[in-house]
Coordinates of C-alpha atoms in Angstrom, one line a residue:
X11 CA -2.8 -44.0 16.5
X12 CA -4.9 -46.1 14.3
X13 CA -5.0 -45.4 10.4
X14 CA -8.1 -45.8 8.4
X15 CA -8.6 -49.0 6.9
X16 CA -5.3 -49.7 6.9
X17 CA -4.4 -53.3 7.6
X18 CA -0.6 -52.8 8.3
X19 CA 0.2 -49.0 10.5
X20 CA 3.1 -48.8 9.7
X21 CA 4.9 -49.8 6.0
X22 CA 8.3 -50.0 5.0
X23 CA 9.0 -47.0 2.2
X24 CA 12.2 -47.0 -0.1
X25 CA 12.7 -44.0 -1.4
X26 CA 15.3 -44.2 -3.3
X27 CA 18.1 -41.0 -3.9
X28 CA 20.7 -39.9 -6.4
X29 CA 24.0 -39.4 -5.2
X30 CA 27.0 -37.6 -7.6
X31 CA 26.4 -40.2 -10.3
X32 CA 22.8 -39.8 -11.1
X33 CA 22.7 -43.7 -10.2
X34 CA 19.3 -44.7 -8.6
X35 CA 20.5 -46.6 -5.3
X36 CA 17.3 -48.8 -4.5
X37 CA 13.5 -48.5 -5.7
X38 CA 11.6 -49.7 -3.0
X39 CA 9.3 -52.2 -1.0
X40 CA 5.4 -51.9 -2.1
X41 CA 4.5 -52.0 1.2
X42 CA 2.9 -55.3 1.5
X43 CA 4.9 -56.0 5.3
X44 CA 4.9 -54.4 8.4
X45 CA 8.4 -52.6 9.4
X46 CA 9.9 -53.4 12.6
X47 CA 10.2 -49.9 14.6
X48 CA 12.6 -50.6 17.0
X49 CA 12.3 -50.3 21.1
X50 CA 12.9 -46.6 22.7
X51 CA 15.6 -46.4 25.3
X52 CA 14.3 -45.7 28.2
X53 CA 14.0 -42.3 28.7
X54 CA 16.0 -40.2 31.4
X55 CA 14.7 -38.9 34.3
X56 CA 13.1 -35.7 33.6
X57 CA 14.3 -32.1 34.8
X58 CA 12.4 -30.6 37.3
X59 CA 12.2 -27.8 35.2
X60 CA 11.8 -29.2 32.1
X61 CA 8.6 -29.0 30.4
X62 CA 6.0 -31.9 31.0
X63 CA 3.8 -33.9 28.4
X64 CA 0.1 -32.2 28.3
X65 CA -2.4 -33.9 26.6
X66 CA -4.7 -31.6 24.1
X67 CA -7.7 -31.9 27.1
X68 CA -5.3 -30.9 29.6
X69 CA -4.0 -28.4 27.7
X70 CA -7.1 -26.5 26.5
X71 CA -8.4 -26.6 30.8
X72 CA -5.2 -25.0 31.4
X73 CA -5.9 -22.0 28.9
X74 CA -9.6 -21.9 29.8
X75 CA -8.9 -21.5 33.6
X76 CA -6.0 -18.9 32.9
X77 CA -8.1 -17.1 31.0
X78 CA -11.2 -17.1 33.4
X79 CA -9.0 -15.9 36.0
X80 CA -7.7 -12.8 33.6
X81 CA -9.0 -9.9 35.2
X82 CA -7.4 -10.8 38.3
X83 CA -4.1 -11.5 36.8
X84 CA -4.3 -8.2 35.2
X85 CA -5.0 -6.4 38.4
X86 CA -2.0 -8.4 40.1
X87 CA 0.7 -7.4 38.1
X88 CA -0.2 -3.6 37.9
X89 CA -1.8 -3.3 34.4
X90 CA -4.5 -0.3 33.8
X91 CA -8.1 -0.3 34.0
X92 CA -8.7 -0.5 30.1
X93 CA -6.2 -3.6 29.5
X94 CA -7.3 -7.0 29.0
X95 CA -4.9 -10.5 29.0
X96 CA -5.7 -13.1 26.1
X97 CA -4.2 -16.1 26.8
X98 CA -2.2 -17.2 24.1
X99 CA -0.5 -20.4 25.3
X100 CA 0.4 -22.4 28.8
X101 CA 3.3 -24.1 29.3
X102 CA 3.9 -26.6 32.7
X103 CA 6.9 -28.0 34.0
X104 CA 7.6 -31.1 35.7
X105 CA 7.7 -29.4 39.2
X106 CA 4.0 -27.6 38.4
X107 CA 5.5 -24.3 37.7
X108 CA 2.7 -22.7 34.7
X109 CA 3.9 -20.3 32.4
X110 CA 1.6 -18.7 30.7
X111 CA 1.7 -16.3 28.1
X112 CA -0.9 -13.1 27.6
X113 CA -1.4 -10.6 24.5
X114 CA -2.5 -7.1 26.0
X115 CA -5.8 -5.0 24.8
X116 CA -6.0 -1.5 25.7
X117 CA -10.1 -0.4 25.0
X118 CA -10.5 -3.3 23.0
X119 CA -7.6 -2.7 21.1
X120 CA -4.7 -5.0 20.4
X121 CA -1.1 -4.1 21.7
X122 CA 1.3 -4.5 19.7
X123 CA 4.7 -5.6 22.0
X124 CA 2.3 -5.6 24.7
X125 CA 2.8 -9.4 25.4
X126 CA 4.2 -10.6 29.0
X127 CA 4.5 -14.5 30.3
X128 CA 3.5 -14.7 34.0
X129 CA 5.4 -17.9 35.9
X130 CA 3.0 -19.7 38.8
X131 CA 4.8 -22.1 41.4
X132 CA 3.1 -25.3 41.7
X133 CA 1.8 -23.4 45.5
X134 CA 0.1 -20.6 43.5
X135 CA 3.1 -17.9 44.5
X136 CA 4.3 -16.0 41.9
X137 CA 7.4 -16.4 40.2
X138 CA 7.6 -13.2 38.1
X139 CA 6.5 -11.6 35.1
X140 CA 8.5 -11.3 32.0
X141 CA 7.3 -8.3 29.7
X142 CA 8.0 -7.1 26.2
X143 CA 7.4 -3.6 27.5
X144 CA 8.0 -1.7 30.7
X145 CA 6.5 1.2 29.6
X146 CA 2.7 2.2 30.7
X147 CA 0.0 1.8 28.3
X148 CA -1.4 4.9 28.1
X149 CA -1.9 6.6 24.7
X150 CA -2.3 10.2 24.6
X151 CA -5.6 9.8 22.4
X152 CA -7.7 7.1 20.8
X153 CA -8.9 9.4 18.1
X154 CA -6.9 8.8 14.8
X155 CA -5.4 12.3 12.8
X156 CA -5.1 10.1 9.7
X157 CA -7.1 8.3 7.6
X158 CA -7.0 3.8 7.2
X159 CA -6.4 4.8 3.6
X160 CA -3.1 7.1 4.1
X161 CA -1.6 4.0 6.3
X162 CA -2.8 1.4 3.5
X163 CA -1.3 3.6 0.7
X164 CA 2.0 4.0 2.8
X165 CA 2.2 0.2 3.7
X166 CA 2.1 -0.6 0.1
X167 CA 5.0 1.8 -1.1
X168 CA 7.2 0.2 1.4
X169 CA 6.5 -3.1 0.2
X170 CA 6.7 -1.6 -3.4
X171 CA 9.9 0.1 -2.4
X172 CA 11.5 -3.7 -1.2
X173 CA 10.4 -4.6 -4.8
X174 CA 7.3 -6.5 -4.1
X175 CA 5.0 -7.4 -6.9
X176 CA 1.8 -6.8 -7.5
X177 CA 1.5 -5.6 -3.7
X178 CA -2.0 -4.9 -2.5
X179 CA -3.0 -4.4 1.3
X180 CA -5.9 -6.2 3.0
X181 CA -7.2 -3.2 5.3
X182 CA -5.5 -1.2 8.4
X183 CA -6.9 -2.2 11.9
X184 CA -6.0 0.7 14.8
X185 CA -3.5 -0.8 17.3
X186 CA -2.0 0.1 20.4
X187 CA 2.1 0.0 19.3
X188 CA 4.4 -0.6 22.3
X189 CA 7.2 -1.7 20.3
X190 CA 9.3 1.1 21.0
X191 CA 9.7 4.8 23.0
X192 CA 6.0 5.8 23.9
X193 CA 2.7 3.7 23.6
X194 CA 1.1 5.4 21.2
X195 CA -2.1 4.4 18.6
X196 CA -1.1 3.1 15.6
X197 CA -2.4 1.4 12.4
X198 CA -1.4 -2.3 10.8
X199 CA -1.4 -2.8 7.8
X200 CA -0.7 -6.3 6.1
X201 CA 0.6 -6.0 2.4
X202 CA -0.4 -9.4 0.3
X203 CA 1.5 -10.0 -3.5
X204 CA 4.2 -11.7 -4.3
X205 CA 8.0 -10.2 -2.7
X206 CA 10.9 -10.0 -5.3
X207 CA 11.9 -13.6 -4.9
X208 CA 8.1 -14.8 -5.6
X209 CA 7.8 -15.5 -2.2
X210 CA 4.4 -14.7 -0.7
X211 CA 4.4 -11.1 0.6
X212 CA 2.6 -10.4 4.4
X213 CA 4.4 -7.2 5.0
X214 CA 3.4 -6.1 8.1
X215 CA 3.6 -2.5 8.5
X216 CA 3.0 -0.1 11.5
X217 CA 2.0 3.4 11.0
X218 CA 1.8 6.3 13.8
X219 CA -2.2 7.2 13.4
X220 CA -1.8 10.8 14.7
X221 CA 1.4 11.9 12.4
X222 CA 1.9 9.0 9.7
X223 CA 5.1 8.1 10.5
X224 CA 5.9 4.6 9.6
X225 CA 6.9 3.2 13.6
X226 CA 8.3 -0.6 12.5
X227 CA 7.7 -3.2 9.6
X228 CA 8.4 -7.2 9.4
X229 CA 8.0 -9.6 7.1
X230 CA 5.3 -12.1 8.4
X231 CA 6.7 -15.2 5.8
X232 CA 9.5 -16.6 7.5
X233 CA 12.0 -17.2 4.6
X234 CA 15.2 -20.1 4.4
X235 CA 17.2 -22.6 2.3
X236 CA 17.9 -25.7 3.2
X237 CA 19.9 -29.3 2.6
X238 CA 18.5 -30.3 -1.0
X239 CA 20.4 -34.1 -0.9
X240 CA 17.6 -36.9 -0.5
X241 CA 17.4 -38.8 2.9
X242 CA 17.7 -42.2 1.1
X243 CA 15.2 -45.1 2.1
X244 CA 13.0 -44.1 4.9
X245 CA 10.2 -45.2 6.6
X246 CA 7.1 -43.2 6.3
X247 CA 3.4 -43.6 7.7
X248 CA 0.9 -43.3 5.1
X249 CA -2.6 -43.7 5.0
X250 CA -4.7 -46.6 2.9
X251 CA -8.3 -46.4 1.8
X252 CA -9.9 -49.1 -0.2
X253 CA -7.2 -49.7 -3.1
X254 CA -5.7 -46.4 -3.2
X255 CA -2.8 -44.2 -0.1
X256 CA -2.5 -41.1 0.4
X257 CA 0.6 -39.2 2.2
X258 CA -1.4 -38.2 5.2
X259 CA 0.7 -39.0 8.1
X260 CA -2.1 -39.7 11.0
X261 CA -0.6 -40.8 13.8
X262 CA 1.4 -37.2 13.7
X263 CA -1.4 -34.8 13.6
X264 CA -3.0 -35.7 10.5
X265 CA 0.0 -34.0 8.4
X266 CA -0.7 -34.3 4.7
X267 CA 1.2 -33.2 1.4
X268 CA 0.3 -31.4 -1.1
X269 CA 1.4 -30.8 -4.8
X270 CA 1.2 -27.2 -6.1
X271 CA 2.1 -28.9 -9.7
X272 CA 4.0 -25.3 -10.1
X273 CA 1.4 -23.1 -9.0
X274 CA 1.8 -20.1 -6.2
X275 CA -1.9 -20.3 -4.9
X276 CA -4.1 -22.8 -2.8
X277 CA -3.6 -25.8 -1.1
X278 CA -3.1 -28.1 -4.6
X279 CA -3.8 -31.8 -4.8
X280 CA -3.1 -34.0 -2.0
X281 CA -0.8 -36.9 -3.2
X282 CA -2.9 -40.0 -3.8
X283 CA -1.9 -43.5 -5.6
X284 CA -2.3 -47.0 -5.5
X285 CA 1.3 -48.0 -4.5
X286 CA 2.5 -47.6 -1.3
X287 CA 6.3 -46.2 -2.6
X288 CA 6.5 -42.5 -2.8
X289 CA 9.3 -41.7 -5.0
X290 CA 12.1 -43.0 -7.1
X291 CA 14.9 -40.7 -6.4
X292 CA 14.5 -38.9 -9.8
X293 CA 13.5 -35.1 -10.2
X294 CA 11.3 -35.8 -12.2
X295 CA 9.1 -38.0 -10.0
X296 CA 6.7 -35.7 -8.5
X297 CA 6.6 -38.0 -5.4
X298 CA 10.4 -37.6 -5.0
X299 CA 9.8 -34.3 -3.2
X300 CA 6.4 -35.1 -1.6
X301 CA 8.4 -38.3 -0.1
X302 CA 11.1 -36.0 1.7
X303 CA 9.1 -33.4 2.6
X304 CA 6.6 -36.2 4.3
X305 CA 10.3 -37.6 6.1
X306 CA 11.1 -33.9 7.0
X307 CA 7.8 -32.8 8.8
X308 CA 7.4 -36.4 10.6
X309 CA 11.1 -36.1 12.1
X310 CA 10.5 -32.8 12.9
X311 CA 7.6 -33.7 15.0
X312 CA 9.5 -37.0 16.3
X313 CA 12.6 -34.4 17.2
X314 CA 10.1 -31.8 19.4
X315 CA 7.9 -34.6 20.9
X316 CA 10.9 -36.7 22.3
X317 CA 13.2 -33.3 22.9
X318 CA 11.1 -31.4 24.7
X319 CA 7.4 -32.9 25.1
X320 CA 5.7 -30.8 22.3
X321 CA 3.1 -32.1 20.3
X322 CA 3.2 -30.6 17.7
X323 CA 3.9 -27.1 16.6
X324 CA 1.0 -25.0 18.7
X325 CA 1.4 -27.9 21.2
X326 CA -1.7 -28.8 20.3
X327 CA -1.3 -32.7 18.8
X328 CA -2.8 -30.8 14.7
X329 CA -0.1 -31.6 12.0
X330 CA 0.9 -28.6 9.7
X331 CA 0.6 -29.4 6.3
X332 CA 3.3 -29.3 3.4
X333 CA 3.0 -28.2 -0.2
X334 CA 5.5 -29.3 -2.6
X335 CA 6.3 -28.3 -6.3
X336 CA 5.5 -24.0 -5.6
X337 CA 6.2 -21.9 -8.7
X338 CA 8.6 -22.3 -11.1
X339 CA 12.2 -22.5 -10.6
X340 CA 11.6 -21.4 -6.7
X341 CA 14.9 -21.4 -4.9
X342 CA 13.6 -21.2 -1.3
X343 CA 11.0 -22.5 1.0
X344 CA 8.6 -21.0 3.7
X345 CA 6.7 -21.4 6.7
X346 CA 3.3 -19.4 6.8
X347 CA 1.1 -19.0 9.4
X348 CA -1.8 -17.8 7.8
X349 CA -2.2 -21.6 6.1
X350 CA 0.0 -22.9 8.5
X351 CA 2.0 -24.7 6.2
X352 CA 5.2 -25.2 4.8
X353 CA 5.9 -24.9 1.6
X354 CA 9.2 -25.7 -1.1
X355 CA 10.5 -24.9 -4.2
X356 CA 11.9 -26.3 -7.0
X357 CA 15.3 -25.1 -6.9
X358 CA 16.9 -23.3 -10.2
X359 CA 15.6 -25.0 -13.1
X360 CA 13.4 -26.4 -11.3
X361 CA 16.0 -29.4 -10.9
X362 CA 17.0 -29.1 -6.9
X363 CA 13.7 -29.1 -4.9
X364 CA 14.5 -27.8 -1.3
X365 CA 12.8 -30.8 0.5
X366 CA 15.2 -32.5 3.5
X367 CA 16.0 -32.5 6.9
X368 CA 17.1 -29.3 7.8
X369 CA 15.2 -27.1 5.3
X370 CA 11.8 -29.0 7.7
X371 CA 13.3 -28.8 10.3
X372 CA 14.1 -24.5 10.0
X373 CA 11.1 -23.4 8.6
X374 CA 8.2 -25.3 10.5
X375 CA 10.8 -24.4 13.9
X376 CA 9.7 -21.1 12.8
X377 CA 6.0 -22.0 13.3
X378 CA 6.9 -22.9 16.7
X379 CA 8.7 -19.4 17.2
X380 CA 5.4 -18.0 16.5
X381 CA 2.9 -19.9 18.3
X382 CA 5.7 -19.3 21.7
X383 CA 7.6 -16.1 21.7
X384 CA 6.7 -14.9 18.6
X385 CA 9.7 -12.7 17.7
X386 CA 9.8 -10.1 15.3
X387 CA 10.9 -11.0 12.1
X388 CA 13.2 -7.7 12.1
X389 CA 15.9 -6.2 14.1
X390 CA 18.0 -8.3 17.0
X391 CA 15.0 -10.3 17.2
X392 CA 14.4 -11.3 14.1
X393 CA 18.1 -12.4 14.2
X394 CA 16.7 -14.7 16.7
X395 CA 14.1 -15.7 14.9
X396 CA 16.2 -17.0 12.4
X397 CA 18.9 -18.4 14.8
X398 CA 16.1 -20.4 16.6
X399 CA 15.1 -21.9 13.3
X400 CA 18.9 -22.9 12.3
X401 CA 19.3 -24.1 15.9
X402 CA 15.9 -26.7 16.4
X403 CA 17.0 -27.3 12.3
X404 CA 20.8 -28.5 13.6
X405 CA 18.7 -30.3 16.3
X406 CA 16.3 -31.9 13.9
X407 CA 19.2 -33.1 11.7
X408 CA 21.5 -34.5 14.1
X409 CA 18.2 -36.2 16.1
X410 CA 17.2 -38.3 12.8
X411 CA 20.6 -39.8 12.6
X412 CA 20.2 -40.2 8.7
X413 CA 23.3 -42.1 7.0
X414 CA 22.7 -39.7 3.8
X415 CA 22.3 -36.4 5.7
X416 CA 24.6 -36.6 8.9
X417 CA 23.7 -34.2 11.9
X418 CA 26.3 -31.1 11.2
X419 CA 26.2 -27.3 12.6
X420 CA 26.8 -26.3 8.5
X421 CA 23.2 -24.7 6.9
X422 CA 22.8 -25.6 3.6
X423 CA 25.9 -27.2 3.1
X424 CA 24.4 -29.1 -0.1
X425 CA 22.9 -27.1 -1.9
X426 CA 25.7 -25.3 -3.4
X427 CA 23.7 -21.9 -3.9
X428 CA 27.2 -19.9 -3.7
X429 CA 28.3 -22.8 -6.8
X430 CA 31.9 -23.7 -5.0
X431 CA 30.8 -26.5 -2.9
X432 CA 30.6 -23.8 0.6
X433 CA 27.6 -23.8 2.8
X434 CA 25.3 -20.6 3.5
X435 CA 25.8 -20.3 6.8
X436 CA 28.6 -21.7 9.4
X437 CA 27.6 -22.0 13.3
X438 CA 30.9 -22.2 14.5
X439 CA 31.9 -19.3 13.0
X440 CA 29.4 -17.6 11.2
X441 CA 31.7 -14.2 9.2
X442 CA 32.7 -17.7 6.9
X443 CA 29.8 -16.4 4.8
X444 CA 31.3 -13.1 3.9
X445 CA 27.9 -11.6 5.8
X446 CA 27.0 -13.3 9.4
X447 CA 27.7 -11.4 12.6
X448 CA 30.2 -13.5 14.6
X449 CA 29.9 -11.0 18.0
X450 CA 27.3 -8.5 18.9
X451 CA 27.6 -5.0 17.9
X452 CA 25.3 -2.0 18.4
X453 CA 24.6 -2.1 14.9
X454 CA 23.8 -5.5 14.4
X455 CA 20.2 -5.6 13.9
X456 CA 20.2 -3.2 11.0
X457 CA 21.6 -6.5 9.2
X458 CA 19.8 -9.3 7.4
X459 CA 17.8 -10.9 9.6
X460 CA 19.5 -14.2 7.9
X461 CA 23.0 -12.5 8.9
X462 CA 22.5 -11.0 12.4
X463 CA 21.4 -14.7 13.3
X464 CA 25.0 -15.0 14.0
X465 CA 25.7 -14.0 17.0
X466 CA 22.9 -16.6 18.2
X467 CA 23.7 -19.0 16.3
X468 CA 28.0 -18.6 17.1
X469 CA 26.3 -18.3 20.9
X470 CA 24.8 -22.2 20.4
X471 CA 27.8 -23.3 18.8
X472 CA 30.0 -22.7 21.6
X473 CA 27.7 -23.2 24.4
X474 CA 27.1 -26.8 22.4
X475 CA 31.0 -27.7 21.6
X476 CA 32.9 -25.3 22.6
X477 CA 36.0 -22.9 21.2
X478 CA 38.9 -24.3 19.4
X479 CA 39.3 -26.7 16.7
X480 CA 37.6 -30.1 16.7
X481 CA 36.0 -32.6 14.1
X482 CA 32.3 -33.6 14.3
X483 CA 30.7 -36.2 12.5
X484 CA 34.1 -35.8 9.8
X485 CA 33.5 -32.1 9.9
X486 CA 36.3 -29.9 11.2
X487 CA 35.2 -26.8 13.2
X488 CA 36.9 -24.3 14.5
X489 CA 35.0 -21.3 16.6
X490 CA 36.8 -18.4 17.8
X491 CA 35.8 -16.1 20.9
X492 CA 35.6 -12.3 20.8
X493 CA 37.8 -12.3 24.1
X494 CA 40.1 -14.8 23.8
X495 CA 38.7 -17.3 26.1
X496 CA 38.5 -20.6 26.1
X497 CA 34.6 -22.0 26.4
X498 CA 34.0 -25.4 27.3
X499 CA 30.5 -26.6 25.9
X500 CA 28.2 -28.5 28.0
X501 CA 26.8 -30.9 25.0
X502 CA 24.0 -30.0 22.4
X503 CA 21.3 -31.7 24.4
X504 CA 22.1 -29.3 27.3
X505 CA 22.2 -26.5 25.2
X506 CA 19.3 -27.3 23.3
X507 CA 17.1 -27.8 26.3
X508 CA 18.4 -24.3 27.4
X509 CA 17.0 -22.4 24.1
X510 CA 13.7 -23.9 23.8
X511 CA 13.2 -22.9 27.8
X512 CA 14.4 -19.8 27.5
X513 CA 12.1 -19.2 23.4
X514 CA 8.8 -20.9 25.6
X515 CA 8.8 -19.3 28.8
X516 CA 11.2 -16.1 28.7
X517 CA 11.7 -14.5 25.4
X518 CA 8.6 -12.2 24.2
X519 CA 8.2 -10.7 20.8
X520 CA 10.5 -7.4 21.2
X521 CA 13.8 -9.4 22.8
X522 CA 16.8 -9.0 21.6
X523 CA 20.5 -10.2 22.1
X524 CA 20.6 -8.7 25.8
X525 CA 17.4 -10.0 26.7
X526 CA 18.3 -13.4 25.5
X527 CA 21.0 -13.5 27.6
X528 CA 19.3 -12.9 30.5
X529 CA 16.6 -15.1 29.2
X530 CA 18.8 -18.2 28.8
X531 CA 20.5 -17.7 32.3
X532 CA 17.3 -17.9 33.6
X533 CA 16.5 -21.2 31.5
X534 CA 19.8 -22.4 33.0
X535 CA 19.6 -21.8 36.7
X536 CA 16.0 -23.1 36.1
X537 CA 17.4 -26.4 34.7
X538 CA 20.6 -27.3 36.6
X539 CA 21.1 -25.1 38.9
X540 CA 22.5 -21.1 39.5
X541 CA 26.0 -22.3 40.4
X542 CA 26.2 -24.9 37.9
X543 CA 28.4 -25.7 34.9
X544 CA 25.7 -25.2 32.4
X545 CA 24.5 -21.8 33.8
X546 CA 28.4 -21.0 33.7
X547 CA 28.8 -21.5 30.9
X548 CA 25.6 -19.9 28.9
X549 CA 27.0 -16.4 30.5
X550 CA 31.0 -17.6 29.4
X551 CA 29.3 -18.4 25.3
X552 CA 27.5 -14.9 25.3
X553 CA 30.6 -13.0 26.9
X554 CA 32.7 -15.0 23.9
X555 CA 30.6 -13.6 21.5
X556 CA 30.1 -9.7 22.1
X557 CA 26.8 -10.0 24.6
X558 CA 27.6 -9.1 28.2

């Protein structure tokens, strides 16, 4: 893609990084050549299965047509007289097999869990249906017994109660919830504020409209830390006009950053200037951060376009955007969908800013989460959530193949948040932590999203590498299994391929650690095969760890 008024598409960056010392390694080209991007290998011969390239033209048909042909889909698989399908998104394989994913109405009404992916043969025969629900949508009445206000003023107590500041709702919209037990109607509420963290709050919070019992609530800002060390000199695409750049990456969706200068509000200042270096490896160079947040989101895109054919995270070819520099003395970052954006802090003292590889790569994964199977950020599934971001993160890291930042199944293992040098989070064997599930258990969900994302993320591991000891990358692993065996893994490509088929085409927004078994079989046999290795061995990693 062609930049505007740019005379060179590509320049050579050097943004240069401290290491233990403090010493500034390089300072960088001004961008006055072209770089030389090597040749692609050629790529391997695509799965049948696997999910094909689709333009944004093609794309767009294929969500017009499914969604002229509602009504009749509707009728086909048995849904009432008062539901409607909206088509959220269509997914096509190689072999022509569509999978395309529906939110329910019930009288006009959304329905909350209501959502179902129906899977088309290339012939037109149906595959099946995968549903969030089984149950029948049919509330006993449509007629609310308490008032929008009573559900606002409960929302915001809850919020209040997970010490939220200055909380506020936005209104409550009646909803069909099929979450759980009995359809039944409901009200949403979204809480706004600030959460105890100063995160941005979007508590979402469901409240029964005929006895005001609070149903469910989830946190709509998808939360994380990530690796804080600089990725060194990088190449990044920038975008010239007249004498001046700014870090608006066009040839991946028109991504831009911005700098919040501290603030917790807007969209801030896109970063402008008349040199083509971004950076200088110092803290205090505001273009520091924007430089490895502009490397984080491109490799990100890079990782899902080459991986698995996505364009982007709706699919859609449109760059997210990034905002740099949020609050003061931040120690987190966050994907939101309502700006669809990601956004980092500053670390404590505003000295670490959380702005590499795998914090990019986990929170805008989480974007793709929710424009796919859009699971719950609470309970099993938000566990999953979570897991899915470390995963595609681990995936992102070990894709760019960064000297400074080395692919590794360790989260966070830089930023020394617990101050003796120990990651946050260990996929191999995730209890390292002092708080991560390493096997399933009935009452797993009732954990942390961050630490129920476990028995996922132990699940990849093994299904990846294996059980046992080993060393990776100069990393020493060593994963254990709930039943002893032994588990053979089939390679991280494999198993990465197997996740994002089972998150696109057979997870919904209520799955949790049984469905995702059954889920990722299905992913497998679709892949490879029902009697083969890989298959085998996704139901031999979930059997390891407690799911089975």
């Amino acid at each position: 893609m062609s930049l505007l008024n740019v005379r060179h598409p590509r320049t050579t960056l050097a943004i240069a990084t401290a290491v233990a010392a403090g010493a500034l390694l390089s300072t960088g080209l001004a961008g006055s050549a072209s770089a030389q991007i090597p040749a692609e290998p050629a790529a391997a011969k695509p799965l049948a299965a696997a999910p094909t390239t689709l333009s944004a033209a093609a794309r767009t048909t294929l969500i017009h047509k499914a969604q002229a042909g509602a009504a009749g889909t509707a009728q086909r698989i048995g849904l009432g007289a008062k539901e409607k399908l909206v088509v959220k998104d269509v997914v096509r394989d190689t072999d022509g097999t569509t999978h395309t994913r529906y939110e329910r109405t019930y009288a006009g009404l959304p329905v909350l869990g209501g959502d179902l992916v129906v899977h088309t043969a290339r012939s037109g025969k149906s595959e099946g249906v995968t549903r969030a629900t089984t149950s029948a949508i049919k509330p006993a009445s449509l007629t609310p017994r308490i008032s929008a206000a009573h559900a606002e003023k409960q929302a915001v107590s809850a919020a209040r109660t997970l010490g939220s500041a200055k909380s506020s709702a936005d209104g409550a919209r009646k909803v069909i919830w099929a979450g759980s037990g009995t359809p039944v109607l409901a009200y949403e509420t979204v809480v706004g504020g600030l959460q105890d963290d100063g995160t941005p709050n979007r508590l979402h919070v469901v409240t029964d409209a005929a006895t005001g019992k609070k149903l469910f609530q989830y946190q709509g800002i998808e939360t994380g830390v990530g690796n804080t060390q600089y990725s060194g000199k990088v190449d990044l695409t920038s975008t010239q006009s007249g004498s001046s750049y700014t870090l608006t990456d066009a040839s991946r969706g028109g991504h831009k950053t911005y700098n919040l200068d501290h603030g917790s509000d807007g969209t801030g200042k896109l970063f402008t200037q008349d040199s083509d270096t971004w950076g200088d490896g110092k803290v205090s160079n505001a273009g520091t951060a924007a430089a490895d947040a502009a490397y984080g989101a491109q490799e990100t895109w890079d990782f899902y376009k080459k991986t698995f054919n996505r364009s982007g995270i709706k699919n859609d070819g449109v760059g997210a955007y990034s905002r740099v520099h949020y609050g003061n003395a931040y120690v987190n970052a966050f994907w939101d969908d309502s700006c669809f954006c990601m956004t980092y802090g500053d670390g404590t003292k505003d000295a670490a800013p959380l702005t590499s590889l795998d914090v990019a790569g986990h929170e805008m994964s989480h974007g793709v989460t929710s424009n796919t199977a859009g699971l719950e950020y609470s309970g099993e599934s938000g566990g999953l959530n979570e897991a899915t971001s470390d995963i595609f993160g681990t995936g992102v890291e070990f894709y760019a193949d960064n000297a400074t930042d080395v692919g590794d199944y360790l989260i966070g293992e830089k930023i020394d948040i617990n101050g003796d040098g120990t990651p946050l989070r260990y996929m191999d064997k995730p209890s390292k932590d002092g708080g991560s599930a390493d096997y399933w258990s009935a009452d797993v969900g009732d954990k942390d999203v961050h630490y129920s994302s476990g028995v996922a993320n132990h699940f990849f591991y093994l299904l990846a590498e294996g059980s046992g000891a080993k060393k990776i990358n100069d990393v020493s692993y060593d994963s254990p299994t709930k039943d002893g065996s032994t588990v053979t893994g089939i390679g991280r490509d494999k198993a990465l391929q197997v996740w994002y088929k089972a998150l696109t085409t057979y997870f919904t927004s209520k799955t949790d650690y049984k469905a995702a078994r059954e889920g990722t079989l299905k992913a497998a046999t679709d892949l490879y095969g029902a009697d083969s290795t890989e298959a085998k061995t996704v139901a031999a990693a979930w059997t390891a760890v407690g799911v089975g």
